[in-house]
CSV table of C-alpha atoms in Angstrom, one decimal:
chain,number,residue,atom,x,y,z
A,23,MET,CA,-5.4,-17.1,2.1
A,24,LEU,CA,-7.4,-14.1,3.1
A,25,MET,CA,-10.3,-12.7,1.1
A,26,ARG,CA,-9.0,-9.6,-0.8
A,27,ALA,CA,-11.3,-6.8,-1.9
A,28,PRO,CA,-10.8,-5.6,-5.5
A,29,LYS,CA,-10.7,-2.0,-4.3
A,30,GLU,CA,-9.0,-0.8,-1.1
A,31,SER,CA,-10.8,-1.0,2.2
A,32,GLY,CA,-8.7,1.9,3.4
A,33,SER,CA,-5.9,4.2,2.1
A,34,TRP,CA,-3.8,7.0,3.4
A,35,THR,CA,-1.9,9.6,1.3
A,36,TRP,CA,1.1,11.9,2.1
A,37,ASP,CA,1.7,15.0,0.1
A,38,LEU,CA,5.4,15.1,-0.5
A,39,ASP,CA,5.7,18.3,-2.4
A,40,ASP,CA,7.2,20.3,0.5
A,41,VAL,CA,9.3,17.5,2.0
A,42,ALA,CA,11.0,15.7,-1.0
A,43,GLU,CA,12.6,16.6,-4.2
A,44,PRO,CA,10.7,15.5,-7.3
A,45,GLY,CA,12.0,12.6,-9.4
A,46,LEU,CA,12.6,8.9,-9.4
A,47,GLY,CA,15.6,8.8,-7.2
A,48,SER,CA,14.0,10.8,-4.5
A,49,MET,CA,10.9,8.7,-4.6
A,50,LEU,CA,13.0,5.5,-4.1
A,51,VAL,CA,14.7,7.1,-1.1
A,52,ILE,CA,11.3,7.9,0.4
A,53,ALA,CA,10.1,4.4,-0.4
A,54,GLY,CA,13.1,3.0,1.5
A,55,ARG,CA,12.4,5.2,4.5
A,56,MET,CA,8.8,4.2,4.6
A,57,SER,CA,9.6,0.5,4.1
A,58,VAL,CA,11.9,0.5,7.1
A,59,VAL,CA,8.8,1.5,9.2
A,60,LEU,CA,6.5,-1.0,7.5
A,61,GLU,CA,9.0,-3.8,7.9
A,62,LYS,CA,9.5,-2.9,11.6
A,63,TYR,CA,5.8,-3.6,12.2
A,64,ASP,CA,5.9,-6.6,9.8
A,65,LEU,CA,3.4,-5.1,7.4
A,66,LEU,CA,5.5,-5.1,4.3
A,67,VAL,CA,8.8,-6.8,3.5
A,68,PRO,CA,9.7,-5.4,0.0
A,69,ALA,CA,10.3,-8.1,-2.6
A,70,SER,CA,9.6,-6.3,-5.9
A,71,LEU,CA,8.7,-3.1,-7.6
A,72,GLU,CA,6.1,-2.6,-10.3
A,73,TRP,CA,5.4,0.5,-12.4
A,74,ASP,CA,3.7,1.7,-15.6
A,75,TRP,CA,5.4,3.8,-18.3
A,76,PHE,CA,4.0,7.0,-19.8
A,77,GLU,CA,5.0,9.5,-22.4
A,78,ALA,CA,4.5,13.3,-22.2
A,79,GLY,CA,1.7,14.2,-24.5
A,80,LYS,CA,0.5,10.6,-24.8
A,81,GLY,CA,-0.3,9.6,-21.3
A,82,THR,CA,0.1,6.1,-19.8
A,83,LEU,CA,1.3,3.4,-22.2
A,84,SER,CA,0.0,-0.2,-22.2
A,85,VAL,CA,3.4,-1.3,-20.8
A,86,SER,CA,4.3,-2.3,-17.2
A,87,SER,CA,7.5,-3.5,-15.7
A,88,ARG,CA,8.4,-5.5,-12.6
A,89,LEU,CA,11.8,-5.7,-10.9
A,90,ASN,CA,12.6,-8.2,-8.1
A,91,ILE,CA,14.7,-6.5,-5.5
A,92,ALA,CA,15.2,-9.3,-2.9
A,93,ALA,CA,17.5,-7.9,-0.2
A,94,ARG,CA,18.5,-4.9,-2.3
A,95,SER,CA,18.0,-1.5,-0.5
A,96,LEU,CA,15.4,0.8,-2.0
A,97,GLY,CA,17.9,3.6,-1.2
A,98,ASP,CA,20.6,2.2,-3.4
A,99,PRO,CA,21.6,5.0,-5.8
A,100,ALA,CA,22.0,2.6,-8.6
A,101,LEU,CA,18.4,1.3,-8.3
A,102,ALA,CA,16.9,4.2,-10.3
A,103,ASP,CA,19.2,3.3,-13.2
A,104,GLY,CA,18.1,-0.3,-13.0
A,105,LEU,CA,14.4,0.8,-13.3
A,106,ARG,CA,15.2,3.1,-16.3
A,107,ALA,CA,17.0,0.2,-18.0
A,108,CYS,CA,13.7,-1.6,-18.2
A,109,ARG,CA,12.3,1.1,-20.6
A,110,PRO,CA,10.5,-0.5,-23.5
A,111,THR,CA,12.6,-0.3,-26.6
A,112,GLY,CA,9.7,0.9,-28.7
A,113,HIS,CA,9.2,4.0,-26.5
A,114,PRO,CA,12.6,5.7,-26.0
A,115,GLN,CA,11.0,8.7,-24.4
A,116,ALA,CA,8.9,6.7,-21.9
A,117,GLU,CA,9.1,7.8,-18.3
A,118,ILE,CA,8.2,5.9,-15.1
A,119,GLY,CA,4.8,6.6,-13.5
A,120,GLY,CA,4.0,5.5,-10.0
A,121,ILE,CA,6.2,2.9,-8.3
A,122,LEU,CA,4.3,0.2,-6.4
A,123,VAL,CA,6.3,-1.5,-3.6
A,124,LEU,CA,5.2,-5.1,-3.2
A,125,GLY,CA,6.0,-7.8,-0.7
A,126,SER,CA,4.4,-9.8,2.1
A,127,GLY,CA,3.3,-8.9,5.6
A,128,ALA,CA,2.0,-10.7,8.8
A,129,TRP,CA,-1.4,-10.9,10.3
A,130,PHE,CA,-2.8,-12.7,13.4
A,131,ASP,CA,-5.9,-14.8,13.6
A,132,ALA,CA,-8.3,-15.1,16.5
A,133,ASN,CA,-6.1,-17.8,18.1
A,134,GLY,CA,-3.0,-15.6,18.0
A,135,ALA,CA,-1.4,-17.6,15.2
A,136,ARG,CA,0.8,-15.6,12.8
A,137,HIS,CA,0.3,-15.9,9.1
A,138,ARG,CA,2.1,-14.3,6.1
A,139,GLU,CA,0.1,-12.8,3.3
A,140,ASP,CA,1.3,-11.5,0.0
A,141,ARG,CA,0.4,-7.8,-0.6
A,142,LEU,CA,-1.0,-7.4,2.9
A,143,VAL,CA,-0.4,-3.7,2.3
A,144,GLU,CA,0.6,-1.9,-0.8
A,145,LEU,CA,2.8,1.2,-1.0
A,146,LEU,CA,2.7,3.5,-4.0
A,147,LEU,CA,4.9,6.5,-4.7
A,148,THR,CA,4.4,8.9,-7.5
A,149,SER,CA,6.2,12.0,-8.8
A,150,ASN,CA,5.0,13.8,-12.0
A,151,GLN,CA,3.9,17.2,-13.2
A,152,VAL,CA,1.0,17.2,-10.8
A,153,GLY,CA,3.2,16.6,-7.7
A,154,ALA,CA,4.7,14.0,-5.5
A,155,TRP,CA,2.9,11.8,-3.1
A,156,ALA,CA,2.9,8.4,-1.3
A,157,GLU,CA,-0.1,6.2,-0.7
A,158,LEU,CA,-0.5,3.2,1.6
A,159,SER,CA,-3.5,0.9,0.9
A,160,VAL,CA,-5.0,-2.1,2.6
A,161,PHE,CA,-7.4,-4.6,0.9
A,162,HIS,CA,-8.2,-7.2,3.6
A,163,ASP,CA,-10.7,-7.4,6.5
A,164,VAL,CA,-8.2,-8.1,9.3
A,165,TRP,CA,-8.0,-4.3,10.0
A,166,GLY,CA,-11.7,-3.9,10.5
A,167,GLN,CA,-14.1,-4.4,13.4
A,168,CYS,CA,-16.1,-6.8,11.2
A,169,ASP,CA,-14.9,-9.3,8.5
A,170,PHE,CA,-16.2,-9.1,5.0
A,171,ARG,CA,-19.2,-11.3,5.9
A,172,GLY,CA,-20.2,-8.7,8.5
A,173,GLU,CA,-19.3,-10.9,11.5
A,174,PRO,CA,-17.8,-8.9,14.4
A,175,GLN,CA,-14.1,-9.9,15.0
A,176,PRO,CA,-13.0,-8.1,18.1
A,177,ILE,CA,-9.9,-10.3,18.7
A,178,ILE,CA,-8.6,-10.1,15.2
A,179,HIS,CA,-9.2,-6.4,15.1
A,180,ALA,CA,-7.4,-5.9,18.4
A,181,THR,CA,-4.4,-8.0,17.3
A,182,ASN,CA,-3.9,-6.4,13.9
A,183,ALA,CA,-5.3,-2.8,13.7
A,184,PRO,CA,-3.0,-1.4,16.4
A,185,ARG,CA,0.1,-2.3,14.4
A,186,LEU,CA,-1.3,-0.5,11.3
A,187,ALA,CA,-2.2,2.5,13.4
A,188,SER,CA,1.3,2.6,15.0
A,189,ALA,CA,3.0,2.3,11.6
A,190,LEU,CA,0.8,5.1,10.1
A,191,GLN,CA,1.7,7.4,13.0
A,192,GLU,CA,5.4,6.7,12.7
A,193,LEU,CA,5.2,7.3,9.0
A,194,ASP,CA,3.8,10.8,9.7
A,195,HIS,CA,6.8,11.4,11.9
A,196,VAL,CA,9.4,10.0,9.4
A,197,LEU,CA,7.9,12.0,6.5
A,198,GLY,CA,7.3,15.1,8.4
A,199,VAL,CA,3.8,15.4,7.0
A,200,ALA,CA,0.4,14.0,8.2
A,201,ALA,CA,-1.4,11.4,6.1
A,202,GLU,CA,-4.8,12.3,4.6
A,203,PRO,CA,-7.4,9.5,4.5
A,204,GLY,CA,-8.2,8.4,1.0
A,205,ASP,CA,-11.6,8.3,-0.6
A,206,PRO,CA,-14.0,5.6,0.8
A,207,THR,CA,-14.9,2.6,-1.4
A,208,PHE,CA,-17.7,0.0,-1.2
A,209,HIS,CA,-15.3,-2.1,0.9
A,210,GLY,CA,-14.5,0.4,3.6
A,211,ARG,CA,-13.0,3.8,4.5
A,212,ALA,CA,-10.0,5.1,6.3
A,213,GLU,CA,-10.7,7.1,9.4
A,214,GLY,CA,-7.8,8.5,11.4
A,215,TYR,CA,-5.2,5.8,11.7
A,216,GLY,CA,-7.5,2.9,11.0
A,217,LEU,CA,-10.7,1.9,9.3
A,218,GLY,CA,-14.0,3.5,10.0
A,219,ALA,CA,-16.5,1.5,12.1
A,220,PRO,CA,-19.2,-0.2,10.0
A,221,ASP,CA,-22.9,0.2,10.5
A,222,ILE,CA,-24.0,-2.6,12.8
A,223,ILE,CA,-27.6,-3.8,12.4
A,224,ASP,CA,-28.8,-6.7,14.5
A,225,GLY,CA,-25.3,-7.4,15.6
A,226,LEU,CA,-23.8,-7.6,12.1
A,227,GLY,CA,-22.0,-5.3,9.8
A,228,PRO,CA,-22.6,-5.2,6.0
A,229,ASP,CA,-22.0,-8.4,4.0
A,230,LEU,CA,-19.4,-7.6,1.3
A,231,THR,CA,-18.6,-11.1,0.2
A,232,ASN,CA,-20.2,-10.7,-3.2
A,233,ALA,CA,-17.5,-8.1,-4.0
A,234,THR,CA,-14.5,-9.8,-2.6
A,235,ARG,CA,-12.2,-12.6,-3.7
A,236,GLY,CA,-9.8,-15.1,-2.2
């Protein structure tokens, strides 16, 4: 299992206000279109959806739901009703906040061996009073020029980062809007269609292992 940072090492956001209708059904359709691209590059094979509930005037509730979707299409018109059917009984006015699409993806080690990793990338779609947007986040070091220990990893970077870059560029095309890099964190930053290069001192990048977990 790869070490996973508690905060993203890179994220990209697409503003959907001008390209998609607001609402749950529309977000699921967009999620389906994005998942086709991510699955093409074996970055995310959707397995489940997670979301929080909120109420107007109250904000986010301390209630979350999860729905396993298996081979079910995210574009299935009945899926939105399935999510709404999970509404907590004590909150009949509760609405769905952001939808997190979860599943596994593939990465390649320095020997070219292929491995599957749960939540290799995460896809979040949100539609509310503020607007509609999608966000793709990564939390592992296989996309960077150095691992979390600061050791350069040119082979791992060369066999993984190009797939992520290609997927991000194709998502721009599919959505009809360019991604904006998310805010940097202690664990890394998005730059273009990849992660920004770390500062190299005496041949090593920063050691982030005190802030990562397996």
